[in-house]
Amino acid sequence: MRSVGYESKSKILEIEFQSGEVYQYLDVPERMHKGLLGAKSKGQYFNDEIREEYAFVRVGRTRRATSR
């Protein structure tokens, strides 16, 4: 994961993956967001607790500058 964001009012968890893909996971309780941030392995926590438990929407792909 490159970045994680959370909007408590809408309960949307947004994750940007290393691939640049950005997904929003819907109706995610704040405790899950906190659990993700505090996990020793964020990838494992995501796979075990979030990936197949919450509906999601792919919202795009980020563009990262690359050095040459």
Short mmCIF file of C-alpha atoms in Angstrom, two decimals:
data_model
loop_
_atom_site.label_atom_id
_atom_site.label_comp_id
_atom_site.label_asym_id
_atom_site.label_seq_id
_atom_site.Cartn_x
_atom_site.Cartn_y
_atom_site.Cartn_z
CA MET A 1 0.00 0.00 0.00
CA ARG A 2 1.18 3.49 -0.81
CA SER A 3 -1.42 5.37 1.20
CA VAL A 4 -4.57 4.95 3.27
CA GLY A 5 -7.26 7.50 4.03
CA TYR A 6 -10.52 7.38 5.92
CA GLU A 7 -13.61 9.61 5.99
CA SER A 8 -15.50 8.93 9.21
CA LYS A 9 -18.83 10.54 8.23
CA SER A 10 -19.22 8.43 5.09
CA LYS A 11 -17.26 5.44 6.48
CA ILE A 12 -15.17 5.27 3.30
CA LEU A 13 -11.72 3.73 3.49
CA GLU A 14 -9.56 4.71 0.52
CA ILE A 15 -6.46 2.73 -0.31
CA GLU A 16 -3.84 3.44 -2.93
CA PHE A 17 -1.91 0.29 -3.76
CA GLN A 18 1.69 0.04 -4.99
CA SER A 19 0.33 -0.49 -8.51
CA GLY A 20 -1.20 3.00 -8.38
CA GLU A 21 -4.74 1.61 -8.30
CA VAL A 22 -7.06 3.47 -5.90
CA TYR A 23 -10.06 1.78 -4.31
CA GLN A 24 -12.71 3.00 -1.91
CA TYR A 25 -14.12 0.46 0.51
CA LEU A 26 -17.66 1.30 1.63
CA ASP A 27 -19.31 1.31 5.06
CA VAL A 28 -16.08 0.43 6.86
CA PRO A 29 -16.18 1.00 10.64
CA GLU A 30 -13.53 3.32 12.03
CA ARG A 31 -12.14 0.48 14.16
CA MET A 32 -11.15 -1.33 10.95
CA HIS A 33 -9.26 1.74 9.73
CA LYS A 34 -7.46 2.02 13.06
CA GLY A 35 -6.74 -1.71 12.99
CA LEU A 36 -5.20 -1.38 9.54
CA LEU A 37 -2.99 1.52 10.58
CA GLY A 38 -1.82 -0.32 13.71
CA ALA A 39 -1.23 -3.69 12.07
CA LYS A 40 2.29 -5.12 11.92
CA SER A 41 1.49 -6.33 8.41
CA LYS A 42 -0.92 -3.99 6.68
CA GLY A 43 -1.17 -6.32 3.69
CA GLN A 44 -2.10 -9.29 5.85
CA TYR A 45 -4.65 -7.24 7.82
CA PHE A 46 -6.17 -5.97 4.59
CA ASN A 47 -6.41 -9.47 3.14
CA ASP A 48 -7.85 -10.99 6.33
CA GLU A 49 -10.19 -8.22 7.50
CA ILE A 50 -11.15 -5.92 4.62
CA ARG A 51 -10.61 -7.28 1.09
CA GLU A 52 -13.61 -9.61 0.85
CA GLU A 53 -15.67 -8.15 3.69
CA TYR A 54 -16.65 -4.75 2.26
CA ALA A 55 -18.07 -3.52 -1.02
CA PHE A 56 -15.63 -1.41 -3.01
CA VAL A 57 -15.33 0.91 -5.97
CA ARG A 58 -12.23 1.35 -8.10
CA VAL A 59 -11.83 5.09 -8.38
CA GLY A 60 -8.81 5.31 -10.61
CA ARG A 61 -5.10 5.08 -10.90
CA THR A 62 -2.57 7.60 -9.66
CA ARG A 63 0.31 8.82 -11.72
CA ARG A 64 3.64 8.98 -9.97
CA ALA A 65 6.61 10.87 -11.29
CA THR A 66 9.52 8.60 -12.04
CA SER A 67 13.15 9.63 -11.91
CA ARG A 68 15.32 9.04 -14.94
#
